[in-house]
Amino acid sequence: MRITAADVPALERGVALLGSGGGGDTMTAAALLRQLVTHGREPDISGALDPSTLVMPVGIVGATAAFTEKLPSGAEFTTAVSAIERWTGARAGALVSIEIGGLNGLMPLVAAVELGLPCADADLSGRGLPRLDQLSIAATGRGLAPAALAEPGGQVLVLAAGSDESVERGARAFLASSGGWAAMAFAPVPAGELPQCAVMGSVTGALELGRRVLAAGEGPEPDRLAEACGGRVLAMGRVLEVSRHPGPGAHGRAGFGRGSATLTDHRTGALLRLEMENEYLLALRDGHPVASTPDVLAVVDHRTGVPVPCDGIRAGIEVDVLQLAAAPFWTDPRRLPVLRPRAYGIDSDPVLA
């Protein structure tokens, strides 16, 4: 299938919801994609690639806020993909997104058009994720290295070898000393092996999710919105308090920012607290865990239905909080530990839909 101009709003809404409060602002990425498709350059989404086709994972990493301030030149993905092709000697026949949640649900489609390649109907996350070493290729033991980063200033870094954790650390160190964000590419995977190491059907799934939500109208009743999402309502109410603090680090390194948001459920009077890092991770009702990662916890503006990101939630706004079931890939007992609350340093068992 091809993504048309009529599909862009629904796809944008779907990937924003799957970001679980993270993944970065989709507005700029949607504008870039819309510009391409309105000129007849429509991304080709394929769910049936030849098993021998080499599929290269690509995406944007780093400070997504910097992405909107320091716009891409258009050469970053081409540079990163070329670097991996030179290093591995393998030529990409298709691309796949590293993350369906947020702007990475859209930017790999832009890259696919620029490179003249199809994009696999899959991704390596099934939602929004903060760390590279949590991607599905890491969770299944394939490993992240080699990986290439190309930042908008022209610098290119190839991380040729190392553990998944060292690739994550090396990428963050590079981003901190360069432009804040970069296009990233990993060694290609044969299309026939994607079902074992990726979340399949995620692009068309995000598109269908967005279509259902937009069809529910602007500011739909929470139960109607939850039905459109295939999820459930955790609470609806006014945000009372938002607190933010540094997160736990590791090995002397600073962690991501942490925080919590508390609201009163208008229907029951219960207090719902959301624990968040880059994404919403855990929901507690009157102190008891009621939903958690790897399920998607989506906060939407009550009046508009537009997703509210972790860095945009504020005291005083009226919101609905939804729980969307995780992709089955992550509920497999072999992979659940990668995204359960304790993987983020939160002492709670997973609470899934």
CSV table of C-alpha atoms in Angstrom, one decimal:
chain,number,residue,atom,x,y,z
A,1,MET,CA,0.0,0.0,0.0
A,2,ARG,CA,1.0,3.6,-0.4
A,3,ILE,CA,0.6,6.4,2.1
A,4,THR,CA,-1.5,9.2,0.5
A,5,ALA,CA,-2.1,12.8,1.6
A,6,ALA,CA,-5.4,11.7,3.1
A,7,ASP,CA,-3.6,9.1,5.3
A,8,VAL,CA,-1.1,11.5,6.9
A,9,PRO,CA,-3.5,12.9,9.6
A,10,ALA,CA,-4.6,9.5,10.7
A,11,LEU,CA,-1.0,8.1,10.7
A,12,GLU,CA,0.2,11.1,12.7
A,13,ARG,CA,-2.5,10.6,15.3
A,14,GLY,CA,-1.9,6.9,15.5
A,15,VAL,CA,1.9,7.1,16.1
A,16,ALA,CA,1.4,10.0,18.6
A,17,LEU,CA,-0.9,7.7,20.7
A,18,LEU,CA,1.6,4.8,20.4
A,19,GLY,CA,4.3,7.1,21.7
A,20,SER,CA,2.8,6.6,25.3
A,21,GLY,CA,3.7,10.2,26.0
A,22,GLY,CA,7.1,10.0,24.3
A,23,GLY,CA,8.6,9.6,20.9
A,24,GLY,CA,8.9,13.3,20.1
A,25,ASP,CA,6.6,15.9,18.5
A,26,THR,CA,5.1,14.5,15.3
A,27,MET,CA,4.2,17.9,13.8
A,28,THR,CA,7.5,18.5,11.9
A,29,ALA,CA,7.8,14.9,10.6
A,30,ALA,CA,4.1,15.0,9.4
A,31,ALA,CA,4.8,18.3,7.6
A,32,LEU,CA,7.8,16.7,5.8
A,33,LEU,CA,5.8,13.6,4.9
A,34,ARG,CA,2.8,15.7,3.7
A,35,GLN,CA,5.1,17.8,1.5
A,36,LEU,CA,6.3,14.6,-0.2
A,37,VAL,CA,3.0,12.9,-0.8
A,38,THR,CA,1.3,16.1,-2.1
A,39,HIS,CA,4.0,16.0,-4.8
A,40,GLY,CA,3.2,12.4,-5.7
A,41,ARG,CA,6.1,10.9,-3.8
A,42,GLU,CA,4.2,8.4,-1.7
A,43,PRO,CA,5.9,5.9,0.6
A,44,ASP,CA,5.4,2.3,-0.3
A,45,ILE,CA,4.5,0.1,2.8
A,46,SER,CA,5.1,-3.5,2.2
A,47,GLY,CA,3.9,-6.4,4.3
A,48,ALA,CA,5.1,-9.1,1.9
A,49,LEU,CA,8.8,-8.4,1.1
A,50,ASP,CA,10.8,-11.2,-0.5
A,51,PRO,CA,12.4,-13.1,2.3
A,52,SER,CA,15.9,-12.4,1.0
A,53,THR,CA,15.4,-8.7,0.9
A,54,LEU,CA,17.7,-6.9,3.3
A,55,VAL,CA,15.8,-4.5,5.5
A,56,MET,CA,17.7,-1.8,7.2
A,57,PRO,CA,16.4,-0.3,10.5
A,58,VAL,CA,16.5,3.5,10.6
A,59,GLY,CA,15.3,6.3,12.9
A,60,ILE,CA,15.9,9.5,14.7
A,61,VAL,CA,17.7,9.4,18.0
A,62,GLY,CA,18.5,12.0,20.6
A,63,ALA,CA,16.7,15.1,21.8
A,64,THR,CA,13.5,15.3,19.8
A,65,ALA,CA,13.0,18.9,20.9
A,66,ALA,CA,16.3,19.8,19.1
A,67,PHE,CA,14.9,18.2,16.0
A,68,THR,CA,12.3,20.9,15.6
A,69,GLU,CA,14.9,23.6,16.3
A,70,LYS,CA,17.6,22.2,14.1
A,71,LEU,CA,15.8,20.9,11.0
A,72,PRO,CA,17.2,18.1,8.9
A,73,SER,CA,19.1,18.9,5.7
A,74,GLY,CA,17.7,15.9,4.0
A,75,ALA,CA,21.0,14.0,3.8
A,76,GLU,CA,21.2,12.5,7.2
A,77,PHE,CA,19.4,9.2,6.5
A,78,THR,CA,21.2,8.8,3.2
A,79,THR,CA,24.5,9.3,5.0
A,80,ALA,CA,23.7,6.9,7.8
A,81,VAL,CA,22.5,4.1,5.4
A,82,SER,CA,25.5,4.6,3.2
A,83,ALA,CA,27.8,4.2,6.1
A,84,ILE,CA,26.3,0.9,7.2
A,85,GLU,CA,26.3,-0.3,3.6
A,86,ARG,CA,30.0,0.4,3.3
A,87,TRP,CA,30.8,-1.1,6.6
A,88,THR,CA,28.8,-4.3,6.1
A,89,GLY,CA,29.1,-4.7,2.4
A,90,ALA,CA,25.3,-5.3,2.3
A,91,ARG,CA,23.0,-3.1,0.3
A,92,ALA,CA,19.6,-2.2,1.7
A,93,GLY,CA,16.5,-3.3,-0.3
A,94,ALA,CA,14.0,-1.8,2.1
A,95,LEU,CA,13.8,0.2,5.4
A,96,VAL,CA,12.1,-0.4,8.7
A,97,SER,CA,11.5,2.0,11.5
A,98,ILE,CA,13.2,1.5,14.8
A,99,GLU,CA,10.1,2.9,16.6
A,100,ILE,CA,6.5,3.3,15.6
A,101,GLY,CA,5.7,5.7,18.5
A,102,GLY,CA,6.1,9.4,17.8
A,103,LEU,CA,8.2,11.0,15.1
A,104,ASN,CA,9.9,7.7,14.2
A,105,GLY,CA,6.6,6.5,13.0
A,106,LEU,CA,6.9,9.0,10.2
A,107,MET,CA,10.5,9.9,9.5
A,108,PRO,CA,11.6,6.5,8.2
A,109,LEU,CA,8.8,6.9,5.6
A,110,VAL,CA,10.4,10.2,4.5
A,111,ALA,CA,13.7,8.4,4.4
A,112,ALA,CA,12.3,5.6,2.3
A,113,VAL,CA,11.0,8.1,-0.3
A,114,GLU,CA,14.3,9.9,-0.4
A,115,LEU,CA,16.2,6.7,-0.9
A,116,GLY,CA,13.7,5.2,-3.4
A,117,LEU,CA,13.1,2.1,-1.2
A,118,PRO,CA,10.0,0.4,0.2
A,119,CYS,CA,9.3,0.5,3.9
A,120,ALA,CA,8.5,-2.8,5.8
A,121,ASP,CA,5.1,-2.9,7.6
A,122,ALA,CA,6.9,-3.4,10.9
A,123,ASP,CA,9.1,-1.6,13.5
A,124,LEU,CA,11.5,-2.5,16.4
A,125,SER,CA,9.4,-1.1,19.3
A,126,GLY,CA,5.6,-1.4,18.8
A,127,ARG,CA,5.4,1.8,20.9
A,128,GLY,CA,7.6,4.6,22.2
A,129,LEU,CA,10.9,3.5,23.9
A,130,PRO,CA,13.7,5.6,25.5
A,131,ARG,CA,16.8,3.4,25.0
A,132,LEU,CA,18.4,1.7,22.0
A,133,ASP,CA,19.2,-1.4,24.1
A,134,GLN,CA,15.4,-1.9,24.5
A,135,LEU,CA,14.8,-2.3,20.7
A,136,SER,CA,13.4,-5.7,19.6
A,137,ILE,CA,16.7,-6.6,17.8
A,138,ALA,CA,18.4,-6.2,21.2
A,139,ALA,CA,15.7,-8.1,23.1
A,140,THR,CA,16.0,-11.1,20.8
A,141,GLY,CA,19.8,-11.2,21.0
A,142,ARG,CA,20.7,-10.0,17.4
A,143,GLY,CA,22.7,-7.1,18.8
A,144,LEU,CA,22.7,-3.4,17.8
A,145,ALA,CA,26.3,-3.2,16.4
A,146,PRO,CA,27.3,-2.1,13.8
A,147,ALA,CA,25.3,1.1,13.9
A,148,ALA,CA,25.9,4.5,12.2
A,149,LEU,CA,24.8,8.0,13.3
A,150,ALA,CA,24.7,11.0,11.0
A,151,GLU,CA,24.0,14.4,12.6
A,152,PRO,CA,22.8,17.5,10.8
A,153,GLY,CA,26.2,19.2,11.1
A,154,GLY,CA,27.8,16.5,8.8
A,155,GLN,CA,29.6,14.4,11.4
A,156,VAL,CA,29.2,10.6,11.0
A,157,LEU,CA,30.0,8.0,13.6
A,158,VAL,CA,30.1,4.2,13.1
A,159,LEU,CA,29.9,2.1,16.2
A,160,ALA,CA,31.5,-1.0,14.7
A,161,ALA,CA,31.2,-3.4,17.7
A,162,GLY,CA,30.3,-3.7,21.3
A,163,SER,CA,27.4,-4.7,23.6
A,164,ASP,CA,24.0,-3.2,23.2
A,165,GLU,CA,24.6,-1.1,26.3
A,166,SER,CA,27.9,0.3,24.9
A,167,VAL,CA,26.1,1.2,21.7
A,168,GLU,CA,23.5,3.1,23.7
A,169,ARG,CA,26.2,4.8,25.7
A,170,GLY,CA,28.3,5.7,22.7
A,171,ALA,CA,25.3,7.1,20.8
A,172,ARG,CA,24.3,9.3,23.7
A,173,ALA,CA,27.9,10.6,24.1
A,174,PHE,CA,28.0,11.5,20.4
A,175,LEU,CA,24.7,13.2,20.5
A,176,ALA,CA,25.7,15.3,23.6
A,177,SER,CA,28.7,16.6,21.8
A,178,SER,CA,27.1,17.2,18.4
A,179,GLY,CA,23.8,18.6,17.3
A,180,GLY,CA,21.6,16.9,19.9
A,181,TRP,CA,19.9,14.5,17.4
A,182,ALA,CA,21.0,12.3,14.5
A,183,ALA,CA,19.7,9.8,12.0
A,184,MET,CA,20.7,6.3,12.9
A,185,ALA,CA,20.9,3.1,10.9
A,186,PHE,CA,21.7,-0.5,11.9
A,187,ALA,CA,22.9,-3.6,10.0
A,188,PRO,CA,20.2,-4.9,7.7
A,189,VAL,CA,18.0,-7.9,8.6
A,190,PRO,CA,16.7,-10.4,5.9
A,191,ALA,CA,13.0,-9.8,5.5
A,192,GLY,CA,12.3,-13.5,6.2
A,193,GLU,CA,13.8,-13.0,9.7
A,194,LEU,CA,11.8,-9.9,10.7
A,195,PRO,CA,8.9,-11.8,12.3
A,196,GLN,CA,11.3,-13.2,14.9
A,197,CYS,CA,12.9,-9.8,15.8
A,198,ALA,CA,10.4,-7.1,15.0
A,199,VAL,CA,6.8,-6.0,15.7
A,200,MET,CA,4.9,-6.8,12.5
A,201,GLY,CA,2.1,-4.9,11.0
A,202,SER,CA,2.8,-1.8,13.1
A,203,VAL,CA,2.6,0.8,10.3
A,204,THR,CA,-0.8,-0.2,9.0
A,205,GLY,CA,-1.8,-0.8,12.7
A,206,ALA,CA,-0.9,2.8,13.6
A,207,LEU,CA,-2.8,4.1,10.5
A,208,GLU,CA,-5.9,2.1,11.4
A,209,LEU,CA,-5.7,3.3,15.0
A,210,GLY,CA,-5.5,6.9,13.9
A,211,ARG,CA,-8.4,6.4,11.5
A,212,ARG,CA,-10.7,5.0,14.2
A,213,VAL,CA,-9.8,7.8,16.7
A,214,LEU,CA,-10.3,10.6,14.2
A,215,ALA,CA,-13.6,9.0,13.2
A,216,ALA,CA,-14.7,9.3,16.8
A,217,GLY,CA,-14.7,13.1,16.4
A,218,GLU,CA,-13.1,16.0,18.3
A,219,GLY,CA,-13.3,15.6,22.0
A,220,PRO,CA,-15.2,12.3,22.1
A,221,GLU,CA,-16.5,10.9,25.3
A,222,PRO,CA,-13.6,8.9,27.0
A,223,ASP,CA,-15.5,5.5,26.7
A,224,ARG,CA,-16.0,6.1,23.0
A,225,LEU,CA,-12.4,7.1,22.5
A,226,ALA,CA,-11.3,4.0,24.4
A,227,GLU,CA,-13.5,1.8,22.2
A,228,ALA,CA,-11.9,3.4,19.1
A,229,CYS,CA,-8.5,2.7,20.5
A,230,GLY,CA,-9.3,-0.8,21.6
A,231,GLY,CA,-8.3,0.1,25.1
A,232,ARG,CA,-9.9,1.2,28.4
A,233,VAL,CA,-10.3,4.4,30.4
A,234,LEU,CA,-8.1,4.7,33.5
A,235,ALA,CA,-9.3,8.1,34.5
A,236,MET,CA,-10.7,11.4,33.3
A,237,GLY,CA,-10.2,14.6,35.2
A,238,ARG,CA,-8.1,17.7,35.9
A,239,VAL,CA,-4.4,17.4,36.5
A,240,LEU,CA,-3.7,18.5,40.0
A,241,GLU,CA,0.0,18.4,40.3
A,242,VAL,CA,3.1,17.6,38.1
A,243,SER,CA,6.5,17.1,39.7
A,244,ARG,CA,9.8,16.5,37.9
A,245,HIS,CA,13.2,15.4,39.1
A,246,PRO,CA,16.4,13.7,37.8
A,247,GLY,CA,16.0,10.0,37.2
A,248,PRO,CA,18.3,7.3,38.4
A,249,GLY,CA,21.6,7.0,36.5
A,250,ALA,CA,23.9,4.0,36.0
A,251,HIS,CA,27.7,3.7,36.2
A,252,GLY,CA,28.1,7.3,37.1
A,253,ARG,CA,26.0,8.5,34.2
A,254,ALA,CA,23.0,10.8,34.6
A,255,GLY,CA,19.6,9.2,33.8
A,256,PHE,CA,16.6,10.5,31.9
A,257,GLY,CA,14.4,13.0,33.7
A,258,ARG,CA,11.6,11.5,35.9
A,259,GLY,CA,8.3,12.8,37.1
A,260,SER,CA,4.8,12.1,38.1
A,261,ALA,CA,1.4,13.6,37.3
A,262,THR,CA,-1.7,13.4,39.6
A,263,LEU,CA,-5.3,13.9,38.7
A,264,THR,CA,-8.7,13.3,40.3
A,265,ASP,CA,-11.0,11.0,38.4
A,266,HIS,CA,-14.2,12.9,38.0
A,267,ARG,CA,-16.3,9.7,37.8
A,268,THR,CA,-15.1,8.0,41.0
A,269,GLY,CA,-13.2,10.7,43.0
A,270,ALA,CA,-10.1,8.4,43.0
A,271,LEU,CA,-6.6,9.8,42.7
A,272,LEU,CA,-4.7,8.6,39.7
A,273,ARG,CA,-0.9,9.1,39.6
A,274,LEU,CA,1.2,8.6,36.5
A,275,GLU,CA,4.9,7.8,36.9
A,276,MET,CA,6.8,9.0,33.8
A,277,GLU,CA,10.2,9.1,32.3
A,278,ASN,CA,10.4,9.8,28.5
A,279,GLU,CA,7.1,7.9,28.4
A,280,TYR,CA,4.2,7.2,30.8
A,281,LEU,CA,5.3,4.0,32.6
A,282,LEU,CA,3.0,3.3,35.5
A,283,ALA,CA,-0.5,4.3,36.7
A,284,LEU,CA,-1.6,4.0,40.3
A,285,ARG,CA,-5.1,4.5,41.5
A,286,ASP,CA,-5.2,5.5,45.2
A,287,GLY,CA,-1.7,4.1,45.5
A,288,HIS,CA,-2.4,0.7,43.8
A,289,PRO,CA,-0.8,-0.1,40.4
A,290,VAL,CA,-3.6,-0.5,37.8
A,291,ALA,CA,-1.6,-0.3,34.5
A,292,SER,CA,2.0,-0.3,33.4
A,293,THR,CA,4.5,-0.6,30.6
A,294,PRO,CA,4.8,-2.4,28.2
A,295,ASP,CA,1.1,-1.4,27.7
A,296,VAL,CA,0.7,2.0,26.2
A,297,LEU,CA,-0.5,4.6,28.7
A,298,ALA,CA,-1.9,7.5,26.6
A,299,VAL,CA,-2.9,10.9,28.0
A,300,VAL,CA,-5.2,12.9,25.7
A,301,ASP,CA,-6.6,16.4,26.0
A,302,HIS,CA,-10.3,16.0,27.1
A,303,ARG,CA,-11.5,18.7,24.7
A,304,THR,CA,-9.6,17.8,21.6
A,305,GLY,CA,-8.5,14.1,22.0
A,306,VAL,CA,-5.0,15.2,21.0
A,307,PRO,CA,-2.2,13.2,22.9
A,308,VAL,CA,-0.5,15.1,25.7
A,309,PRO,CA,3.3,14.2,25.9
A,310,CYS,CA,5.1,13.8,29.2
A,311,ASP,CA,7.0,17.0,28.6
A,312,GLY,CA,3.7,18.9,27.9
A,313,ILE,CA,1.5,17.7,30.8
A,314,ARG,CA,0.7,20.6,33.1
A,315,ALA,CA,-1.4,21.2,36.2
A,316,GLY,CA,-4.9,22.5,35.4
A,317,ILE,CA,-5.6,20.8,32.1
A,318,GLU,CA,-8.5,18.4,31.6
A,319,VAL,CA,-7.3,15.0,30.4
A,320,ASP,CA,-8.4,11.4,29.7
A,321,VAL,CA,-6.0,8.6,30.5
A,322,LEU,CA,-6.2,5.4,28.4
A,323,GLN,CA,-4.5,2.0,28.5
A,324,LEU,CA,-3.8,0.3,25.2
A,325,ALA,CA,-2.7,-3.3,25.1
A,326,ALA,CA,1.0,-3.9,24.3
A,327,ALA,CA,2.0,-5.6,21.1
A,328,PRO,CA,2.1,-9.4,21.7
A,329,PHE,CA,5.8,-9.3,21.0
A,330,TRP,CA,6.4,-7.7,24.4
A,331,THR,CA,4.1,-9.8,26.5
A,332,ASP,CA,6.1,-12.9,25.6
A,333,PRO,CA,7.7,-13.9,28.9
A,334,ARG,CA,11.1,-14.0,27.3
A,335,ARG,CA,10.8,-10.3,26.3
A,336,LEU,CA,8.6,-8.8,29.0
A,337,PRO,CA,11.6,-8.1,31.4
A,338,VAL,CA,13.0,-5.7,28.8
A,339,LEU,CA,10.0,-3.3,29.2
A,340,ARG,CA,8.5,-4.1,32.6
A,341,PRO,CA,8.5,-1.4,35.2
A,342,ARG,CA,11.6,-2.8,37.0
A,343,ALA,CA,13.5,-2.2,33.7
A,344,TYR,CA,13.1,1.5,34.5
A,345,GLY,CA,14.0,1.1,38.2
A,346,ILE,CA,10.3,1.1,39.3
A,347,ASP,CA,9.5,-1.5,42.0
A,348,SER,CA,6.3,-2.9,40.5
A,349,ASP,CA,5.2,-5.9,38.6
A,350,PRO,CA,3.7,-5.4,35.2
A,351,VAL,CA,-0.1,-4.7,35.2
A,352,LEU,CA,-1.3,-5.4,31.7
A,353,ALA,CA,-4.7,-5.1,30.0
